[in-house]
PDB file of C-alpha atoms in Angstrom:
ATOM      1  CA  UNK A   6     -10.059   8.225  35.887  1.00  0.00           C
ATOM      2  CA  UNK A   7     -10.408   7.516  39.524  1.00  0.00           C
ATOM      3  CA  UNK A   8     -12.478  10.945  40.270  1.00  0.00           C
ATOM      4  CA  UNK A   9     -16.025  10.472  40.832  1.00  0.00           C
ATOM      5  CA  UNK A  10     -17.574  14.645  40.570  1.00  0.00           C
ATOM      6  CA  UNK A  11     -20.349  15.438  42.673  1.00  0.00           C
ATOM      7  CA  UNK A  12     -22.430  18.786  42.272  1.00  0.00           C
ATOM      8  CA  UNK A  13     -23.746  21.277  43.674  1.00  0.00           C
ATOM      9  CA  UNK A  14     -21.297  21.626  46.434  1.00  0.00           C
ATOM     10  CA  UNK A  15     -24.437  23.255  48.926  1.00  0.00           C
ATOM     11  CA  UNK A  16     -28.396  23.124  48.110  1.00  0.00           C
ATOM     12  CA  UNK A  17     -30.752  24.757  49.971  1.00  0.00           C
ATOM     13  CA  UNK A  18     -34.843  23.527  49.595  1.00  0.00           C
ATOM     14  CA  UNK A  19     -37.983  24.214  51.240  1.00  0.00           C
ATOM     15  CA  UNK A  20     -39.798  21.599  53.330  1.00  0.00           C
ATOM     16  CA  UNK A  21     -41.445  19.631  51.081  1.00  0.00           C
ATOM     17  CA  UNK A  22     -39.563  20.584  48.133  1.00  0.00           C
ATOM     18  CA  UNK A  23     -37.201  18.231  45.538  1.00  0.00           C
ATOM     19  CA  UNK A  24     -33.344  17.847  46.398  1.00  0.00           C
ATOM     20  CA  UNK A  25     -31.764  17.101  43.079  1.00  0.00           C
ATOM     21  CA  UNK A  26     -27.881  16.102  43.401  1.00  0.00           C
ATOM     22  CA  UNK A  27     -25.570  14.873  40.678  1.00  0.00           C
ATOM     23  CA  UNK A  28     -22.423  13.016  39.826  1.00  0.00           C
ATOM     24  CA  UNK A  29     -20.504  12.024  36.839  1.00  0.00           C
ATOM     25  CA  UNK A  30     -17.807   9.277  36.834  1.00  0.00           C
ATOM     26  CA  UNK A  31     -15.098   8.124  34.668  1.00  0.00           C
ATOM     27  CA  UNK A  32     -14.075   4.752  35.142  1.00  0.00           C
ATOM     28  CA  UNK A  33     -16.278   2.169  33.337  1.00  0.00           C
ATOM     29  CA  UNK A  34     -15.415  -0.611  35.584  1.00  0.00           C
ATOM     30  CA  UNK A  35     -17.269   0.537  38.494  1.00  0.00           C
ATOM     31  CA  UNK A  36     -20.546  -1.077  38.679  1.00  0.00           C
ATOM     32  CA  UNK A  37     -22.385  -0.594  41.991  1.00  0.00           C
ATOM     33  CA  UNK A  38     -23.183   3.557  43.027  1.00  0.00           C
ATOM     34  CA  UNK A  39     -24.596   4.046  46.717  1.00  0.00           C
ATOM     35  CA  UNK A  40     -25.209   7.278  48.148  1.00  0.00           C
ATOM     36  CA  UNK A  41     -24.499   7.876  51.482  1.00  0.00           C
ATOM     37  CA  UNK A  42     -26.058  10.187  54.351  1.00  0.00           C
ATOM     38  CA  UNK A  43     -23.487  12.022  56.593  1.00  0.00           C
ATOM     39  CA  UNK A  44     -24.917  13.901  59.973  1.00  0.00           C
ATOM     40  CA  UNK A  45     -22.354  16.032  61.852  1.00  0.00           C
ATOM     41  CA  UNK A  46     -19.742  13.665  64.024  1.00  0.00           C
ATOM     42  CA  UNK A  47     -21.129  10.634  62.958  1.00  0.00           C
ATOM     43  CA  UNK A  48     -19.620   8.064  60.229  1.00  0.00           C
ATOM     44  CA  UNK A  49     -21.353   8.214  56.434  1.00  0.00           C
ATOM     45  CA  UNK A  50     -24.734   5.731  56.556  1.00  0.00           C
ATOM     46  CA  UNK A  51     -26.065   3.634  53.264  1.00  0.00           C
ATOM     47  CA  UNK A  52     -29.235   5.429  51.923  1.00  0.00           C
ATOM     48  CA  UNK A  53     -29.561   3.667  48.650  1.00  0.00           C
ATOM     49  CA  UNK A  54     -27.458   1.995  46.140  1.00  0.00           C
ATOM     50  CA  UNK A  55     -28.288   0.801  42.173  1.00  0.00           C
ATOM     51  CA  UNK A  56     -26.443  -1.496  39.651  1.00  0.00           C
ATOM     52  CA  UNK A  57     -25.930  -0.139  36.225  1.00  0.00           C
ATOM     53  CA  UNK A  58     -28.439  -2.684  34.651  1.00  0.00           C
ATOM     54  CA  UNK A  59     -31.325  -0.816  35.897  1.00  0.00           C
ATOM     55  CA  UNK A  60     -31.585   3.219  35.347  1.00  0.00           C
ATOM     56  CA  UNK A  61     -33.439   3.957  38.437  1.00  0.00           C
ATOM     57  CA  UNK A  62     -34.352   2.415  41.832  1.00  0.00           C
ATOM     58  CA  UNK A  63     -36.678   4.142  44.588  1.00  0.00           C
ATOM     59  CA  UNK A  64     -36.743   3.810  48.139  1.00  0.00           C
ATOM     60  CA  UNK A  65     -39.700   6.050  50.097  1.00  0.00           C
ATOM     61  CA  UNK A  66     -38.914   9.644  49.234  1.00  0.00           C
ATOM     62  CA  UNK A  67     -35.059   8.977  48.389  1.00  0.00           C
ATOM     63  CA  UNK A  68     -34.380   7.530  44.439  1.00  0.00           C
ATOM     64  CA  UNK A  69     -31.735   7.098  42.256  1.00  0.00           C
ATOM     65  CA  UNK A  70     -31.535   8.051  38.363  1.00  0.00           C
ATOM     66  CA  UNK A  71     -28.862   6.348  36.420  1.00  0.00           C
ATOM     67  CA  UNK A  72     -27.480   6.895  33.065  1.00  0.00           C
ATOM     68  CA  UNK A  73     -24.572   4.661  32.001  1.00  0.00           C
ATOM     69  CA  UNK A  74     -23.927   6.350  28.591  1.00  0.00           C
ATOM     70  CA  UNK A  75     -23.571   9.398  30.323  1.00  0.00           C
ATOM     71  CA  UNK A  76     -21.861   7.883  33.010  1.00  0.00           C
ATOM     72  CA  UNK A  77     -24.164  10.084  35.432  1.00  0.00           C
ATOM     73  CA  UNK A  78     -26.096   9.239  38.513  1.00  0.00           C
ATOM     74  CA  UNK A  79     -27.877  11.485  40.587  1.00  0.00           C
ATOM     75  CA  UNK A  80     -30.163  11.410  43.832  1.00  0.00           C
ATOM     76  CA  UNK A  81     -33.453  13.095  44.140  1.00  0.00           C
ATOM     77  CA  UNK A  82     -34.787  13.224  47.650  1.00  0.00           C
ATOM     78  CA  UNK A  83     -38.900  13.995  47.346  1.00  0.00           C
ATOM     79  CA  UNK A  84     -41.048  16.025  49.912  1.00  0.00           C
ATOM     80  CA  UNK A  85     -37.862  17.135  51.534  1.00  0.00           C
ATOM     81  CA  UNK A  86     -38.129  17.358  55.316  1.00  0.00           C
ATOM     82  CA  UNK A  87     -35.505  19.340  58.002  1.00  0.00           C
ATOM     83  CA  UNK A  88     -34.147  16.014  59.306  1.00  0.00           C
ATOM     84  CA  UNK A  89     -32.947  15.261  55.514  1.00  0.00           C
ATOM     85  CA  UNK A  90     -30.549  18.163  56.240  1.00  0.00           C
ATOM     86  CA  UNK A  91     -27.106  16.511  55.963  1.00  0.00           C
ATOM     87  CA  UNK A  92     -23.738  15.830  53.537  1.00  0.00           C
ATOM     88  CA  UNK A  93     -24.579  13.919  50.879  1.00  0.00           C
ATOM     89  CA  UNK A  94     -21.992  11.435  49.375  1.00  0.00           C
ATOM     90  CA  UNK A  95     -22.393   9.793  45.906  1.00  0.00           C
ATOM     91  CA  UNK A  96     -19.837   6.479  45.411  1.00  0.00           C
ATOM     92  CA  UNK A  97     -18.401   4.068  43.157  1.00  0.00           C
ATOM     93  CA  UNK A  98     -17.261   0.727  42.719  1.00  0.00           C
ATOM     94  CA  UNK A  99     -15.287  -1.528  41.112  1.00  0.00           C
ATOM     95  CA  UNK A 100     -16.790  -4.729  42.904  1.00  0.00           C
ATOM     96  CA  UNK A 101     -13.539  -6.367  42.038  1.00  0.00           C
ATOM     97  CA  UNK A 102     -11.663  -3.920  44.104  1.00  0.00           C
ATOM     98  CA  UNK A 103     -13.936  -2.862  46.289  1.00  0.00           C
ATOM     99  CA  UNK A 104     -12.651   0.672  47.548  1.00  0.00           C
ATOM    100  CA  UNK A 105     -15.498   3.369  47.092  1.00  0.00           C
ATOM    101  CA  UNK A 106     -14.494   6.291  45.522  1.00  0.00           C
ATOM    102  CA  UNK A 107     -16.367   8.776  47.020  1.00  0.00           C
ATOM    103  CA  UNK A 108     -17.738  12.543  45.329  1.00  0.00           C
ATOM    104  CA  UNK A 109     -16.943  15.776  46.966  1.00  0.00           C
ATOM    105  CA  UNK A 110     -20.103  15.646  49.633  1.00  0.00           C
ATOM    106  CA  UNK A 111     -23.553  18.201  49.098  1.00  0.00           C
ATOM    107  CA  UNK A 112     -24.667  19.957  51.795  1.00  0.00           C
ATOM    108  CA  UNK A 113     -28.060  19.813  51.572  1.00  0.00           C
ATOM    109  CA  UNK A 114     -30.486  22.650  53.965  1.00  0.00           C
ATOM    110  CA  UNK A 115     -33.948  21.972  53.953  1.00  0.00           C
ATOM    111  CA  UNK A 116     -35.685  25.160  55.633  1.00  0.00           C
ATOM    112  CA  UNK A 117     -38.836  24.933  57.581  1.00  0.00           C
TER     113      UNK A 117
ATOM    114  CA  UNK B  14     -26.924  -6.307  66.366  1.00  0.00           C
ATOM    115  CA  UNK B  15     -24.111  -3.566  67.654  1.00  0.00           C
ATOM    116  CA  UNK B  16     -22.120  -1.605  63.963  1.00  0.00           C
ATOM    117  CA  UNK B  17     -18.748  -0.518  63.652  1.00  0.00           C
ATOM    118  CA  UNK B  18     -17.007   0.357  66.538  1.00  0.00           C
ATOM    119  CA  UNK B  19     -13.852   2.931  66.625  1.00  0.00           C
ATOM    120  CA  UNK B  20     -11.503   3.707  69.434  1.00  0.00           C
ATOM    121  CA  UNK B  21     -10.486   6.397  70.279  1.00  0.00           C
ATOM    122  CA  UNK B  22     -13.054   8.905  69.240  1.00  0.00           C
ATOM    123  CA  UNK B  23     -10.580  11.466  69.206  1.00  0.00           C
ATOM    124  CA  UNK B  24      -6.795  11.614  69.593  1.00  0.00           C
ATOM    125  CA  UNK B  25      -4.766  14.346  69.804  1.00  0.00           C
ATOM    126  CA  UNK B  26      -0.885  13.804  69.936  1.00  0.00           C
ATOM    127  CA  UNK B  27       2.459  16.367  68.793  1.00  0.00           C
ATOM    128  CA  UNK B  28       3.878  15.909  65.589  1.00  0.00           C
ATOM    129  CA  UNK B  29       6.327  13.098  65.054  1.00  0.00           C
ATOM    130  CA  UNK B  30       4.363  10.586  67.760  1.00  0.00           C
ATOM    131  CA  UNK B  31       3.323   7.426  66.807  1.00  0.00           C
ATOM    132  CA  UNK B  32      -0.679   6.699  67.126  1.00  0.00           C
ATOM    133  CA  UNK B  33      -3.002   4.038  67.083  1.00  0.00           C
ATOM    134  CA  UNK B  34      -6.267   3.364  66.119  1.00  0.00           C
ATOM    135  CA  UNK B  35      -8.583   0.556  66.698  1.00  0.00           C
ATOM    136  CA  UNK B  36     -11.617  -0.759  64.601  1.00  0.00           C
ATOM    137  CA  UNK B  37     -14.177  -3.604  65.600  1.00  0.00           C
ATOM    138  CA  UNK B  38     -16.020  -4.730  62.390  1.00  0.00           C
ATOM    139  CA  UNK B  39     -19.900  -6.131  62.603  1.00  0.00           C
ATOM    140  CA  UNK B  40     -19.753  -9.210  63.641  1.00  0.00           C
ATOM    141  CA  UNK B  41     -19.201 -11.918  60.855  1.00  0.00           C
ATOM    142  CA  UNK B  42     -18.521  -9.563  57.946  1.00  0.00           C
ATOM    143  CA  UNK B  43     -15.247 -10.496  56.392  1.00  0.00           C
ATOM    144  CA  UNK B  44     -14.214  -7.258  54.851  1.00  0.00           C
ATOM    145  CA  UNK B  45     -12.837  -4.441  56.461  1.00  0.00           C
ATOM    146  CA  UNK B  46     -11.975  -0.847  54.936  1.00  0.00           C
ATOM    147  CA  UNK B  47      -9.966   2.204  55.975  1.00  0.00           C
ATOM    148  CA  UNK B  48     -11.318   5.572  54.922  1.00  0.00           C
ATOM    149  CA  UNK B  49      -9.470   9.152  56.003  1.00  0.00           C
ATOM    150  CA  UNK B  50     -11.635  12.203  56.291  1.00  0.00           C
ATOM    151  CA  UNK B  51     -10.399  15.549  55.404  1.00  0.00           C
ATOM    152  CA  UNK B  52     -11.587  19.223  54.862  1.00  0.00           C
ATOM    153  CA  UNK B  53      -9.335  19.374  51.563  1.00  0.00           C
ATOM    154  CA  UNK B  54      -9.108  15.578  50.056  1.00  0.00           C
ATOM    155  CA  UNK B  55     -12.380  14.604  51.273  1.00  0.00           C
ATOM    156  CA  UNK B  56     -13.297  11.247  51.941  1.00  0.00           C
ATOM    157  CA  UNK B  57     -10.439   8.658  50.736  1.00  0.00           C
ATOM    158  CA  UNK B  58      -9.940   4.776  50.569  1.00  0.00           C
ATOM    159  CA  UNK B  59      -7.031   3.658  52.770  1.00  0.00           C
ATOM    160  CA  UNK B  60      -6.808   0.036  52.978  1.00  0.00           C
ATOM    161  CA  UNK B  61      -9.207  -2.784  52.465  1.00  0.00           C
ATOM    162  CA  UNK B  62      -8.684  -6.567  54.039  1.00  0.00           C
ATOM    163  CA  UNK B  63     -10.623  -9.685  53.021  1.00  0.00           C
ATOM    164  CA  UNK B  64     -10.359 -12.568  54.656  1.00  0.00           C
ATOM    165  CA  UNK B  65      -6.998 -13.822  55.037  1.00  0.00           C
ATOM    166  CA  UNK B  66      -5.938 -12.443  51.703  1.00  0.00           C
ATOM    167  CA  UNK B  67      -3.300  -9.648  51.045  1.00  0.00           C
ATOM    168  CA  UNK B  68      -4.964  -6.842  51.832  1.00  0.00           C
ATOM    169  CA  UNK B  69      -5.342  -4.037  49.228  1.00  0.00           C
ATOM    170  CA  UNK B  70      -3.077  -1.327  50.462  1.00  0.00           C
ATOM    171  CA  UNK B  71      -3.166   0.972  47.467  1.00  0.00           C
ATOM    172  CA  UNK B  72      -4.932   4.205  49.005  1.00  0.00           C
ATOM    173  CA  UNK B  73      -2.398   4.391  51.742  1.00  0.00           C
ATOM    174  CA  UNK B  74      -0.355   8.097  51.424  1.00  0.00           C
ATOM    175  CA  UNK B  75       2.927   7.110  52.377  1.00  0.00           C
ATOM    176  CA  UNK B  76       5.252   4.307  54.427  1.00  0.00           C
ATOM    177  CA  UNK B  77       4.324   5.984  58.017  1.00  0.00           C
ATOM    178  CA  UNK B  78       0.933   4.464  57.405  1.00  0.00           C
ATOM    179  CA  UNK B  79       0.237   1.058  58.541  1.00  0.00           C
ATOM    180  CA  UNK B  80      -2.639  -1.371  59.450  1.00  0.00           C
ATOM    181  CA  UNK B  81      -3.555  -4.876  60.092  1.00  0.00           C
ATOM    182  CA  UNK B  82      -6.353  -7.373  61.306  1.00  0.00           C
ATOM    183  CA  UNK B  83      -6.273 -10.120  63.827  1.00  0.00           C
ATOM    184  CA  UNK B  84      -7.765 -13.191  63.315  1.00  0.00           C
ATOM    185  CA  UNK B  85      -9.752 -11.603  60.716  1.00  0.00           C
ATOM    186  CA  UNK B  86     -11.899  -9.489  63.158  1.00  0.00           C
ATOM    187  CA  UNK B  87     -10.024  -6.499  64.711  1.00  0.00           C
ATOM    188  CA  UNK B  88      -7.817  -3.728  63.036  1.00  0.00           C
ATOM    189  CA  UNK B  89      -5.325  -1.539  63.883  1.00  0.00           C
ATOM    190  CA  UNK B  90      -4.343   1.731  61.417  1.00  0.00           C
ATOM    191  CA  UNK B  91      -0.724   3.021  62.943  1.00  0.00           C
ATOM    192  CA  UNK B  92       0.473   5.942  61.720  1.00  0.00           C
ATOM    193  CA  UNK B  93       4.276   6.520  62.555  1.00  0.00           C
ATOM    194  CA  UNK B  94       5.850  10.248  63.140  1.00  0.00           C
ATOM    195  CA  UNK B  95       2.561  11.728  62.665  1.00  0.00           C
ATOM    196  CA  UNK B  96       2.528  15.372  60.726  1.00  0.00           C
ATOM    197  CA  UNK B  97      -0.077  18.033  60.811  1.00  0.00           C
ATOM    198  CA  UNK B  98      -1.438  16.918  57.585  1.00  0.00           C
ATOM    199  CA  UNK B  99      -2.598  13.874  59.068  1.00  0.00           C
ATOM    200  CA  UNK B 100      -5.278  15.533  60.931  1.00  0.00           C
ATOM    201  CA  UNK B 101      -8.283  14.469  59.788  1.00  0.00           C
ATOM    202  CA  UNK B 102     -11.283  11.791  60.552  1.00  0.00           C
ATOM    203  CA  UNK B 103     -10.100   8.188  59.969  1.00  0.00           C
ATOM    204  CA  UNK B 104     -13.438   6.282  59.065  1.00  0.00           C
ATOM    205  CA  UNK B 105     -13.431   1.972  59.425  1.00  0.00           C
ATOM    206  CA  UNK B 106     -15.681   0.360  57.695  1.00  0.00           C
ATOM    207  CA  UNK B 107     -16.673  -2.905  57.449  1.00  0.00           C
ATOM    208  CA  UNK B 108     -18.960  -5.914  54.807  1.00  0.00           C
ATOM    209  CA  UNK B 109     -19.992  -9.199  53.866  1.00  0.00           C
ATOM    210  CA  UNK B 110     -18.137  -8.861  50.934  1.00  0.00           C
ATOM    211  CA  UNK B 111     -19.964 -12.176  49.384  1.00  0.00           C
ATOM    212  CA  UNK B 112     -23.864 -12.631  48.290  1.00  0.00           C
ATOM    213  CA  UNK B 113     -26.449 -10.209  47.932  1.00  0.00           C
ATOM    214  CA  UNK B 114     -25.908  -7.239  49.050  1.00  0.00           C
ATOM    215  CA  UNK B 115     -22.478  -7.957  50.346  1.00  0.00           C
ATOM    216  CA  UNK B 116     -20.683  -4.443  48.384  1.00  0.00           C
ATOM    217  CA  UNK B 117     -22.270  -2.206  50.996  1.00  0.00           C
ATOM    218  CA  UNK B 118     -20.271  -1.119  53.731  1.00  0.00           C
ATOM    219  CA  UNK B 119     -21.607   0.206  56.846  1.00  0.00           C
ATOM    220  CA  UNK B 120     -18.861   2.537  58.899  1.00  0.00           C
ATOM    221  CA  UNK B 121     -18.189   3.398  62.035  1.00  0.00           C
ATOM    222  CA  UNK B 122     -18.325   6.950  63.540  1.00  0.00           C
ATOM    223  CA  UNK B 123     -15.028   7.927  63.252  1.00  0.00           C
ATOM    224  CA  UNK B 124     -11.283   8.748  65.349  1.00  0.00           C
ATOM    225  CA  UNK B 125     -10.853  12.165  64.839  1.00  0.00           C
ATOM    226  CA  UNK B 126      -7.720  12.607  65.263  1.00  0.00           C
ATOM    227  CA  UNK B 127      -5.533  16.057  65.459  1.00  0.00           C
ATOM    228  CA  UNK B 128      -2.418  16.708  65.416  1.00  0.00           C
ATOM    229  CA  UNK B 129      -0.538  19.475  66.872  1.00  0.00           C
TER     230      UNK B 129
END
């Protein structure tokens, strides 16, 4: 009930294409979903986060769909650019626990 | 204002040493997290401290894992007689915790640590 599944596992786009990536969780106690950025040797960053109360919040290219009776989330990363190539993690809370539980990572390729 | 700091970067001992790693949270936030890093369990919650309260040790694989926080700033994850399957990135973050905006944790770069 714990799992948080992330998909597709690898994405390649063309510059200025869409990035679509999705996850599905279980556990209807968490209630905050970030998505973090991950470059080679460096620790996961915060790209954008949403509460279940709203079903989508933007920020520049990068925004977040939500659907809490599908218990899905998924980012969509606009006009796609080589420096958005990275791991993707979606998470999830319980904000009364506070451990993320974190999806399997995307490896997104954006090609010049 | 300087993030999460980790030391070592990387540590590479034999199996059955004891190792040691260190985490500096940003300054002021009162929550601190443990993540491990792995090619085949991904990333994974460890241990979580707030405050002065019992920390949350529920992610933490077995009894050779250990970790605690001074004065409610630095931590320490010690692993004891350290197996191969412990290779992996160990990942400290740290957060508010309270207020706005006080879930999101912001981590550190990582002790990759191998062992042999």
């Amino acid at each position: 009930q714990q799992q948080v599944k992330q998909s597709p596992q690898s994405l390649i786009v063309q510059k200025g294409g869409i990035s679509i990536i999705n996850c599905a969780y279980e556990n209807t106690a968490f209630d905050y979903f970030p998505w973090y950025q991950q470059f080679p040797g460096k620790g996961p960053a915060l790209l954008i986060a949403i509460r279940p109360d709203v079903s989508e919040k933007k920020e520049g290219r990068f925004t977040i769909s939500f659907n809490k009776s599908a218990k899905q989330f998924s980012l969509h990363i606009m006009d796609s650019q080589p420096g958005d190539s990275a791991t993707y993690f979606c998470a999830a809370m319980d904000t009364g626990r506070r451990a993320l539980t974190f999806g399997s990572g995307t490896r997104l390729q954006v090609q010049p | 204002g300087a993030g999460v700091s980790q030391s070592p970067s990387n540590k590479v001992t034999e199996k059955g040493k004891d190792v040691e790693l260190r985490c500096d949270p940003i300054s002021g936030h009162t929550a601190l997290y443990w993540y491990r890093q792995s090619l085949g369990q991904g990333l994974e919650f460890l241990i979580y401290f707030q405050g002065n309260s019992a920390p949350d040790k529920s992610g933490l694989p077995s009894d050779r894992f250990s970790a605690e926080r001074t004065g409610g700033s630095v931590s320490t994850l010690t692993i004891q007689r350290t197996q191969q399957e412990d290779s992996a990135v160990y990942l400290c973050a740290s957060s508010l915790s309270v207020g706005t905006g006080g879930e999101t944790q912001y981590f550190g770069p990582g002790t990759r640590l191998l062992v042999l």
